[in-house]
XYZ file of C-alpha atoms in Angstrom:
693
model
C 45.045 21.293 95.288
C 45.673 22.869 98.776
C 43.903 22.526 101.997
C 41.784 25.551 102.176
C 40.735 24.835 98.718
C 39.225 21.655 99.270
C 38.151 22.360 102.664
C 36.296 25.455 102.000
C 35.419 24.762 98.027
C 32.048 25.422 97.124
C 30.967 23.204 94.320
C 27.928 24.851 93.657
C 28.694 26.600 90.766
C 30.344 23.585 89.473
C 26.887 21.814 89.734
C 25.282 24.552 87.651
C 27.639 24.084 85.087
C 26.982 20.061 84.862
C 23.148 20.833 84.801
C 23.890 23.582 82.038
C 25.794 21.290 80.092
C 23.157 18.562 80.639
C 20.868 20.965 79.129
C 23.288 21.940 76.121
C 23.819 18.164 75.481
C 20.018 17.193 75.282
C 19.423 20.233 73.056
C 22.051 19.167 70.476
C 20.689 15.573 70.712
C 17.227 16.709 69.188
C 19.180 18.736 66.875
C 21.433 16.255 65.907
C 18.445 13.721 65.411
C 16.713 16.398 63.341
C 19.993 17.085 61.036
C 20.254 13.265 60.665
C 16.887 12.038 60.141
C 15.288 15.389 58.276
C 17.934 17.598 56.796
C 20.469 14.675 55.541
C 17.949 11.953 54.845
C 16.181 14.432 52.438
C 19.363 15.468 51.137
C 20.471 11.878 50.391
C 16.892 11.165 48.443
C 16.943 14.448 46.623
C 17.772 14.347 42.993
C 20.582 16.893 42.880
C 22.299 18.544 39.860
C 24.704 20.934 38.721
C 25.958 23.289 41.656
C 23.865 21.877 44.233
C 25.254 17.939 43.609
C 28.721 19.350 44.583
C 27.994 22.066 46.963
C 24.823 21.916 48.817
C 24.759 18.255 49.326
C 28.245 18.271 50.908
C 27.329 21.280 53.196
C 24.495 19.491 54.432
C 26.290 16.402 55.119
C 28.969 17.818 56.709
C 26.642 20.235 58.861
C 24.694 17.158 60.169
C 28.071 15.507 60.956
C 28.934 18.729 63.104
C 25.840 18.220 65.103
C 26.992 14.705 65.963
C 29.802 15.920 67.184
C 28.560 18.585 68.917
C 26.372 16.489 70.759
C 29.082 14.049 71.537
C 31.612 16.671 72.678
C 28.850 18.323 75.094
C 28.157 14.709 76.357
C 31.750 13.787 76.949
C 32.478 17.429 79.010
C 29.039 16.995 80.864
C 30.291 13.252 82.116
C 33.561 14.313 82.714
C 32.555 17.283 84.882
C 29.950 15.088 86.744
C 32.702 12.502 87.420
C 35.272 15.381 88.476
C 32.473 17.114 90.770
C 31.302 13.789 92.243
C 35.053 12.674 93.289
C 35.702 16.305 94.592
C 32.641 16.229 96.601
C 33.602 12.957 98.166
C 37.096 13.920 98.823
C 35.834 16.966 100.784
C 33.745 14.950 102.592
C 36.651 12.329 103.429
C 38.620 15.528 104.699
C 36.106 16.648 106.917
C 36.041 12.978 108.176
C 39.833 13.110 108.903
C 39.560 16.282 110.640
C 36.793 15.444 112.829
C 38.833 12.289 113.627
C 41.820 14.529 114.377
C 39.774 16.950 116.648
C 38.832 14.002 118.680
C 42.157 13.356 119.619
C 43.033 16.868 120.008
C 44.873 17.417 116.604
C 44.230 19.766 114.030
C 45.747 20.954 110.639
C 47.007 24.279 109.675
C 47.424 25.602 106.276
C 51.052 26.948 105.708
C 52.361 29.177 103.122
C 53.340 27.423 100.051
C 50.497 25.244 99.732
C 51.243 22.905 102.605
C 50.065 22.230 105.972
C 51.081 20.920 109.231
C 49.454 18.554 112.319
C 49.431 20.612 115.545
C 47.499 20.359 118.581
C 44.245 21.632 118.836
C 44.327 22.734 122.472
C 47.540 22.660 124.559
C 47.343 20.948 127.773
C 48.868 24.293 129.683
C 46.300 26.307 128.196
C 43.055 23.922 128.918
C 40.451 25.565 130.866
C 40.240 24.496 134.492
C 38.578 20.912 134.959
C 38.550 20.305 131.254
C 40.180 17.267 130.490
C 42.215 17.142 126.965
C 42.047 13.919 124.730
C 45.286 12.105 124.439
C 47.162 11.408 121.104
C 50.446 9.482 120.087
C 52.802 10.685 117.833
C 51.686 8.145 115.165
C 48.125 9.640 115.787
C 49.697 12.749 114.198
C 51.320 10.942 111.675
C 48.351 9.181 110.575
C 46.231 12.143 110.534
C 48.627 13.853 108.332
C 48.994 11.144 106.013
C 45.153 10.608 105.643
C 44.918 14.415 104.874
C 47.912 14.224 102.235
C 46.398 11.254 100.366
C 43.096 12.858 100.099
C 44.520 15.891 98.794
C 46.735 13.928 96.765
C 43.415 12.450 95.264
C 41.540 15.604 94.840
C 44.721 17.047 92.941
C 44.663 14.297 90.668
C 41.221 14.674 89.785
C 41.218 18.220 89.517
C 44.271 18.092 86.943
C 43.771 15.281 84.815
C 39.849 16.579 84.201
C 41.690 19.853 82.965
C 44.131 17.738 80.971
C 41.630 15.531 79.231
C 38.966 18.536 78.978
C 41.897 20.514 77.146
C 42.656 17.543 74.998
C 39.280 16.896 73.688
C 38.529 20.437 72.802
C 42.084 20.580 70.943
C 41.080 17.620 68.771
C 39.222 20.227 66.884
C 40.718 23.728 65.953
C 37.640 24.535 64.714
C 34.070 23.072 65.118
C 33.639 19.905 67.566
C 35.400 16.928 68.410
C 33.843 13.355 68.211
C 36.068 11.783 70.707
C 33.843 10.151 73.239
C 34.550 9.320 76.922
C 31.957 8.447 79.676
C 34.241 9.416 82.351
C 37.490 11.222 83.255
C 39.580 8.118 84.045
C 39.250 6.660 80.901
C 40.245 9.712 79.208
C 43.140 10.366 81.238
C 44.149 6.615 80.916
C 44.085 6.875 77.331
C 46.480 10.063 77.545
C 48.881 8.393 79.770
C 48.992 5.115 77.631
C 49.987 7.205 74.746
C 52.670 8.948 76.627
C 54.372 5.382 77.573
C 54.125 4.169 74.360
C 55.827 7.311 72.648
C 58.315 7.283 75.725
C 59.289 3.387 74.741
C 59.964 4.518 70.929
C 61.852 7.559 71.468
C 63.995 6.182 74.265
C 64.518 2.508 73.400
C 63.272 2.561 69.539
C 64.587 -0.850 67.961
C 66.887 -1.657 70.895
C 63.896 -2.105 73.469
C 63.585 -5.713 75.186
C 61.087 -8.330 73.732
C 58.905 -7.762 77.010
C 59.214 -3.707 76.332
C 57.893 -4.562 72.523
C 55.130 -6.726 73.533
C 54.132 -3.904 76.081
C 54.353 -1.203 73.383
C 52.450 -3.704 71.011
C 49.815 -4.205 73.750
C 49.378 -0.490 73.951
C 48.988 0.246 70.410
C 46.450 -2.735 70.284
C 44.431 -2.011 73.331
C 44.191 1.940 71.924
C 43.964 1.820 68.283
C 40.402 3.310 68.005
C 41.162 5.761 71.032
C 41.429 9.592 69.759
C 43.183 10.936 72.384
C 45.584 8.177 72.213
C 45.848 8.291 68.704
C 46.440 12.163 68.680
C 48.948 12.163 71.779
C 50.889 9.131 70.750
C 51.586 10.662 67.365
C 52.740 13.846 68.285
C 54.464 12.759 71.266
C 56.863 10.583 68.696
C 56.776 13.200 66.184
C 57.029 12.381 62.069
C 60.741 12.191 61.959
C 60.896 9.870 65.156
C 58.025 7.760 63.560
C 60.135 7.260 60.210
C 63.418 7.036 62.215
C 61.729 4.275 64.289
C 60.418 1.983 61.532
C 63.456 2.370 59.307
C 65.696 0.608 62.163
C 62.811 -1.647 63.501
C 62.767 -2.969 59.727
C 66.739 -2.962 59.377
C 68.080 -6.537 59.029
C 70.607 -5.673 61.835
C 67.848 -4.507 64.417
C 68.498 -5.517 68.011
C 69.294 -9.416 67.845
C 67.101 -10.543 70.663
C 63.943 -7.950 69.583
C 64.093 -9.366 65.855
C 64.740 -13.010 66.393
C 61.838 -12.853 69.263
C 59.192 -10.780 67.791
C 59.750 -11.328 64.033
C 56.638 -13.193 63.501
C 54.780 -10.571 65.056
C 55.903 -7.544 63.264
C 53.240 -7.844 60.748
C 50.431 -7.504 63.518
C 52.398 -4.562 65.144
C 52.674 -2.869 61.510
C 48.651 -3.079 61.395
C 48.206 -1.557 64.818
C 50.500 1.082 64.356
C 49.007 2.261 61.179
C 45.546 1.835 62.688
C 46.609 4.103 65.600
C 48.445 6.504 63.060
C 45.447 6.899 60.378
C 42.923 7.771 63.677
C 45.454 10.429 64.776
C 45.340 12.300 61.351
C 41.516 12.672 62.078
C 42.396 14.947 64.697
C 42.042 18.419 63.753
C 44.423 19.716 66.541
C 46.923 22.389 65.638
C 49.692 19.800 66.531
C 48.362 17.125 64.366
C 48.064 19.507 61.597
C 51.853 20.208 61.822
C 52.746 16.952 62.122
C 50.839 16.003 58.701
C 52.470 18.711 57.063
C 55.988 17.762 58.194
C 55.666 14.060 57.326
C 54.454 15.392 53.611
C 57.919 17.413 53.487
C 60.196 14.401 54.956
C 58.651 12.012 52.215
C 61.266 12.998 49.740
C 64.041 13.156 52.295
C 66.308 9.906 52.812
C 66.523 7.954 56.050
C 69.619 6.242 57.280
C 69.451 3.044 58.572
C 72.383 0.691 59.811
C 72.174 -1.098 56.250
C 70.919 1.321 53.890
C 68.590 4.244 52.935
C 65.117 4.492 52.256
C 62.945 7.626 51.592
C 60.433 8.627 54.028
C 57.613 7.672 51.304
C 58.796 4.185 51.313
C 58.764 4.014 54.934
C 55.387 5.980 55.854
C 53.528 4.257 53.055
C 53.925 1.068 54.453
C 52.391 2.285 57.708
C 49.291 3.337 55.697
C 48.316 -0.207 54.833
C 45.661 -0.180 57.590
C 43.921 2.518 59.318
C 41.485 5.330 58.286
C 43.546 8.403 57.291
C 42.390 11.737 56.832
C 41.408 12.617 53.186
C 43.389 16.031 53.218
C 46.593 14.448 54.716
C 45.958 11.692 51.650
C 45.580 14.357 49.136
C 48.505 16.059 50.214
C 50.604 13.240 50.583
C 49.629 11.672 47.148
C 50.014 14.924 45.336
C 53.768 15.376 46.728
C 54.337 11.577 46.330
C 53.642 11.890 42.579
C 55.225 14.884 41.851
C 58.458 13.414 43.803
C 58.323 10.509 41.578
C 57.873 12.422 38.287
C 61.008 14.291 39.152
C 62.908 11.121 39.558
C 62.042 10.203 36.164
C 62.626 6.314 36.893
C 61.475 5.796 40.451
C 62.149 2.282 40.620
C 65.833 2.857 40.441
C 65.530 4.905 43.256
C 63.668 2.525 45.526
C 65.630 -0.372 44.740
C 69.167 1.252 45.900
C 69.041 -1.314 48.617
C 67.544 -4.344 47.708
C 67.927 -6.146 51.155
C 65.682 -3.545 53.176
C 62.391 -5.070 53.683
C 59.652 -2.657 55.653
C 56.613 -4.436 54.951
C 55.768 -7.545 57.345
C 51.990 -7.746 56.419
C 51.953 -10.962 54.723
C 54.927 -12.350 52.552
C 54.116 -10.878 49.208
C 56.003 -7.606 49.576
C 59.324 -6.077 50.509
C 57.519 -2.944 50.938
C 60.013 -0.838 48.905
C 57.377 0.609 46.440
C 55.768 3.567 48.321
C 52.880 3.302 45.715
C 51.564 0.284 47.109
C 50.914 1.368 50.544
C 49.577 4.633 49.421
C 46.998 3.164 47.011
C 46.002 0.594 49.696
C 45.329 3.662 52.186
C 43.414 5.251 48.890
C 40.988 2.241 48.682
C 40.095 2.557 52.573
C 39.338 6.109 51.723
C 37.142 6.394 48.803
C 36.431 9.910 48.986
C 40.262 10.737 49.195
C 40.508 8.182 46.208
C 38.209 10.152 44.316
C 40.298 13.463 44.534
C 43.400 11.952 43.805
C 42.068 10.368 40.559
C 40.640 13.373 39.364
C 43.402 15.721 40.315
C 45.174 16.999 37.258
C 47.145 19.860 38.385
C 50.006 20.370 39.210
C 50.099 16.721 37.603
C 47.659 14.232 36.547
C 47.581 11.890 39.193
C 45.896 9.048 37.343
C 47.612 9.102 33.918
C 50.939 8.338 36.309
C 49.578 5.461 38.314
C 47.354 3.890 35.907
C 49.493 4.345 32.638
C 52.867 6.569 32.751
C 54.221 5.432 36.000
C 57.257 2.478 35.726
C 56.359 -0.492 37.764
C 58.900 -2.998 39.355
C 58.715 -6.087 40.935
C 58.712 -5.883 44.628
C 58.421 -9.756 45.333
C 61.147 -11.571 43.952
C 60.535 -14.351 45.975
C 57.169 -14.781 44.687
C 55.640 -15.208 41.030
C 52.455 -13.561 40.226
C 50.821 -10.312 39.853
C 52.249 -7.135 40.550
C 51.315 -6.098 43.926
C 51.337 -2.262 43.222
C 49.023 -2.426 40.281
C 46.668 -4.488 42.039
C 46.481 -2.248 44.853
C 45.856 0.489 42.434
C 43.035 -1.239 40.679
C 41.464 -1.587 44.136
C 42.159 2.250 44.648
C 40.634 3.303 41.146
C 37.490 1.219 41.937
C 37.114 3.053 45.361
C 37.378 6.278 43.272
C 34.738 5.679 40.758
C 32.221 3.770 43.421
C 32.724 5.491 46.759
C 32.954 1.846 48.005
C 35.942 0.207 49.853
C 35.475 -3.296 48.705
C 33.157 -4.649 45.982
C 33.150 -8.122 47.290
C 31.967 -7.198 50.725
C 28.061 -8.236 51.198
C 27.604 -5.470 53.767
C 29.011 -2.941 51.570
C 26.571 0.080 50.933
C 26.478 1.544 47.150
C 24.871 5.206 47.348
C 24.210 6.972 44.124
C 27.339 8.134 42.264
C 28.553 11.901 42.924
C 29.324 13.974 39.885
C 33.102 13.560 41.200
C 32.997 9.788 41.014
C 31.403 10.095 37.458
C 34.353 12.149 36.436
C 36.733 9.786 37.784
C 35.089 6.961 35.986
C 35.260 9.018 32.526
C 38.692 9.860 33.139
C 39.836 6.598 34.252
C 38.204 5.108 31.214
C 39.771 7.419 28.684
C 43.403 6.559 30.200
C 43.086 2.892 30.207
C 41.815 2.887 26.642
C 44.659 4.817 25.770
C 47.140 2.316 26.868
C 46.124 -0.619 24.417
C 47.452 -3.745 24.698
C 49.696 -2.179 27.548
C 46.511 -2.681 29.733
C 48.030 -3.711 32.981
C 46.324 -7.270 33.480
C 46.405 -6.196 37.272
C 43.502 -4.015 36.748
C 41.266 -6.071 34.154
C 39.022 -7.617 36.975
C 38.584 -4.036 38.548
C 37.742 -2.234 35.738
C 35.176 -5.186 35.057
C 33.691 -4.064 38.458
C 33.837 -0.571 37.803
C 32.048 -0.907 34.555
C 29.269 -2.714 36.260
C 29.287 -0.195 38.945
C 28.624 2.542 36.538
C 25.939 -0.066 34.473
C 23.447 2.806 33.502
C 26.099 4.561 31.686
C 28.025 1.593 30.250
C 24.342 -0.141 28.960
C 23.394 3.336 27.516
C 26.960 3.598 25.574
C 27.267 0.078 24.567
C 23.409 -0.406 23.203
C 23.566 2.729 21.230
C 27.466 3.376 20.386
C 26.930 5.495 17.470
C 24.996 8.045 19.327
C 27.228 10.497 21.515
C 26.883 9.081 25.310
C 28.292 10.448 28.668
C 31.049 7.591 27.998
C 32.865 7.136 24.836
C 31.753 4.015 23.130
C 35.173 3.747 21.601
C 37.114 3.845 24.827
C 34.383 1.191 26.319
C 35.336 -0.854 23.528
C 39.185 -0.877 23.901
C 38.904 -1.263 27.490
C 35.949 -4.374 27.209
C 38.580 -6.083 24.635
C 41.297 -5.595 27.065
C 39.437 -6.835 30.137
C 38.225 -9.910 27.876
C 41.809 -11.147 27.578
C 41.286 -12.993 30.576
C 38.367 -15.269 31.022
C 37.152 -14.786 34.492
C 37.808 -10.847 34.244
C 35.524 -11.171 30.940
C 33.003 -13.433 32.871
C 32.860 -10.920 35.696
C 32.272 -8.015 33.159
C 29.430 -9.959 31.624
C 27.771 -10.660 34.685
C 27.837 -7.007 35.849
C 26.385 -5.871 32.470
C 23.550 -8.623 32.924
C 23.138 -6.510 36.357
C 22.797 -3.174 34.145
C 20.752 -4.934 31.641
C 18.154 -6.348 34.471
C 17.971 -2.965 35.897
C 17.061 -1.359 32.526
C 14.011 -4.068 31.923
C 12.860 -3.487 35.679
C 12.944 0.463 35.247
C 11.937 1.181 31.656
C 8.205 1.285 31.613
C 7.436 4.142 29.454
C 8.795 2.197 26.310
C 9.229 -1.345 27.329
C 10.452 -2.388 23.742
C 13.588 -0.268 24.166
C 14.941 -2.341 27.059
C 14.628 -5.336 25.084
C 16.627 -3.794 22.163
C 19.394 -2.586 24.419
C 19.607 -5.991 26.014
C 20.460 -7.684 22.583
C 22.707 -4.725 21.550
C 24.748 -4.692 24.639
C 25.286 -8.459 24.367
C 26.219 -7.904 20.849
C 28.884 -5.101 21.831
C 30.268 -7.481 24.513
C 30.436 -10.669 21.914
C 32.442 -8.320 19.704
C 34.823 -7.542 22.353
C 35.578 -10.630 23.389
C 35.995 -11.769 19.608
C 38.475 -9.292 18.859
C 40.403 -10.301 21.997
C 40.448 -14.164 21.374
C 40.588 -14.156 17.557
C 43.994 -13.886 16.125
C 42.776 -13.325 12.614
C 42.002 -9.729 13.742
C 45.468 -9.191 14.595
C 47.603 -9.923 17.502
C 46.160 -12.721 19.659
C 45.688 -11.040 23.122
C 44.389 -13.506 25.362
C 46.096 -14.822 28.245
C 46.361 -18.787 29.229
C 43.069 -18.815 31.157
C 41.273 -19.151 27.591
C 43.106 -22.224 26.755
C 41.831 -24.140 29.692
C 38.654 -26.115 29.543
C 36.464 -26.075 32.891
C 33.746 -23.977 34.967
C 34.054 -20.476 34.668
C 35.313 -18.486 37.829
C 33.170 -15.502 38.799
C 35.232 -12.841 40.774
C 32.582 -11.895 43.014
C 30.570 -8.976 44.042
C 27.235 -7.792 44.602
C 25.553 -6.405 41.162
C 24.160 -3.055 41.243
C 22.900 -3.392 44.775
C 21.185 -0.182 44.772
C 18.577 -1.835 42.039
C 14.957 -0.918 42.940
C 13.979 -4.381 42.938
C 16.688 -5.386 45.221
C 17.557 -9.208 46.098
C 14.883 -10.267 43.429
C 17.159 -8.448 40.678
C 20.156 -10.060 42.167
C 18.586 -13.523 41.894
C 17.832 -13.038 38.150
C 21.468 -11.603 37.270
C 22.972 -14.715 38.699
C 20.475 -17.089 36.803
C 20.946 -15.699 33.565
C 24.577 -15.574 34.068
C 24.912 -19.027 35.204
C 22.730 -20.587 32.183
C 24.951 -18.549 29.799
C 28.113 -20.098 31.162
C 26.312 -23.729 31.397
C 25.581 -23.332 27.586
C 27.877 -25.773 25.936
C 27.605 -23.944 22.884
C 28.493 -20.916 24.641
C 31.783 -22.740 26.568
C 34.847 -20.635 25.209
C 37.956 -22.655 25.302
C 40.373 -23.876 22.986
C 38.001 -22.935 19.953
C 37.761 -19.290 21.280
C 39.168 -18.090 17.708
C 35.850 -19.526 15.987
C 34.684 -17.054 13.186
C 32.077 -14.424 13.486
C 29.150 -16.879 12.490
C 29.672 -19.386 14.914
C 30.713 -16.740 17.725
C 27.297 -15.077 17.341
C 25.187 -18.088 17.524
C 26.894 -19.364 20.862
C 24.503 -17.096 22.782
C 21.234 -19.179 22.851
C 20.702 -19.688 26.670
C 21.819 -15.811 27.504
C 19.285 -14.190 24.997
C 16.534 -16.746 25.767
C 16.879 -16.118 29.399
C 17.259 -12.084 28.994
C 13.821 -12.537 26.839
C 12.177 -14.534 28.918
C 12.921 -11.786 32.115
C 11.659 -8.891 29.828
C 8.363 -10.783 29.023
C 7.428 -11.766 32.662
C 8.045 -7.703 33.411
C 6.350 -6.788 30.353
C 3.327 -9.512 29.773
C 0.763 -7.162 29.311
C 2.440 -4.768 26.992
C 3.565 -7.619 24.878
C 0.215 -9.125 24.576
C -1.570 -6.288 23.350
C -2.715 -6.372 19.789
C -1.052 -2.876 19.150
C 2.267 -4.078 19.971
C 2.895 -7.101 17.255
C 6.210 -9.175 17.095
C 6.730 -9.484 21.080
C 4.969 -12.927 21.625
C 6.562 -15.267 24.421
C 7.275 -18.170 22.169
C 8.808 -16.320 19.329
C 9.009 -12.572 18.964
C 10.415 -11.430 21.857
C 13.527 -13.817 21.065
C 13.369 -12.884 17.527
C 13.605 -8.849 18.579
C 16.592 -9.528 21.106
C 18.637 -11.738 18.823
C 18.024 -9.172 15.903
C 19.233 -6.684 18.198
C 22.262 -8.696 19.268
C 23.315 -9.472 15.582
C 22.944 -5.353 14.981
C 24.942 -4.607 18.218
C 28.011 -7.264 16.699
C 27.770 -4.812 13.750
C 27.854 -1.326 15.421
C 30.512 -2.550 17.759
C 32.681 -3.641 14.999
C 32.022 -0.373 13.551
C 33.501 1.808 16.644
C 36.371 -0.562 17.204
C 39.877 0.396 16.306
C 39.063 4.222 17.380
C 41.561 4.247 19.747
């Protein structure tokens, strides 16, 4: 900013613009509140069906989000403009004060061509009016005036140019629509941009050859700015997709700079987490530069990157940076589809991924080397349920779920540690996110919303694939499938309790999957607990025909018993159980809320926990080395379970049960007899549908 612009600047129009933006922000705040509390709230509560369930609800949700972003952007623009206006007005006042100090010493500042200025005498002593004394000044006074004016102009220029930079950056965050980036002043926004440029410069110019001090600085910048939208986008685009892959491949290489590796090796896990958070946030930006970054990253996935000790595919490198952070759904969809397509072309992907056994690219924990890209990608999906749902429902150009749940060859990426396959374990969590819309079933603060049609479809598709695996059902997926079946407990309970009538879920597939889940005692326990939740929900909500909920409760218990019997009894064929069934002792429950959306809330949760704990405490029902008992003994080992369910039913339906018109449902005998008969019938019906897969 030059002298004349600041000295004679009229900031009235800028002030008017600020007032106008304040009005826009206030109006958008009202619209945001209406959209959230009225439009979206009603949409969330509405009983959608058909096209409305997939199109209208999504449109309303997206529109409400746009109003929120619009209000955020308008407020941010207002705050930055006001901050800049106030600073420029202040600098103008400071300039006037400096010029006045100069005039008192007979000094003035004159603009020159090119935007500069010069300090000269206001009145030459030879030209002064007769009798008029001209104030004296020293050469230092002229220098001080020059320096003061230049400092003020520099600061005004900084204020003006940085405001333009951050305003453009904020607007560029969204190619269409509005940005959710929020800043209260210009300084915080420009600091984020400069920090991003500093971090990117360290990677581009120093890479893995940076000093330990530079590494600490880089890690600190990532950690302190990992949630800042401007930092995220500017950092990612400045480094570029290829630069990012090259950097992580070099940093992961065992012969990376000795001083850096030896000093910072124990911090690489935290650094990896911070880097993943930043890149994930960057993909949420809709700037043209970031969209290009995402497309280029997907294209680079199938390329081989050379390190000093070996090669790695782009997918292997990038997937390890996706273990943390919230990645954009569209990016994950493109990335996942291309990853599966590439692996299917490889035929045996593990052969390609193991070409350099010493290469380690994952430093989060010590379980995995990070050579299997599907592990990191599945972890990313489990953090982004909507994208997980899309991935597991995608059937063209290939069936993604079929690949990761059944067809994909798995390999051991942790030769130094025995235990579950980490990739399959991550796949189970991604599968649960896909069918439930929840990132973590065990999170007590998780919000379980009614299922979308897409989540229901993912559940059906997953059930069919896993049922077809037969005895090759991955052990790592047992607990996740138990939780998934509980999450869709209404569907599962209907199919288990009436397997001979066509339901939304195939009862034969449910029997096969339940049998495979029951091969492990802990997974079986969790499945039973989850289904107790579904049974309890049915008892609480069935008011038109209360007798039906009691009948369904018994039949589902019988169905589960038959599944467990087929898994544990060697006389039915191959003995399927693992070592967990051979050990006596208390059962271990995997955890997680049971039907948290239940209308009875905490009361239902307490009932479920009580029924399950009583069942597990029943010595007659404790299954250990005698798990292969015959049907007669198996079906009698459920006394407390059925009694507690019958007691619950009676408490909820006492008036109906004591009505003389409803004989056979008394508290002391009838309800027990009814549920036991239903359980026996459930055993037989379940046995009839078994073996169909």
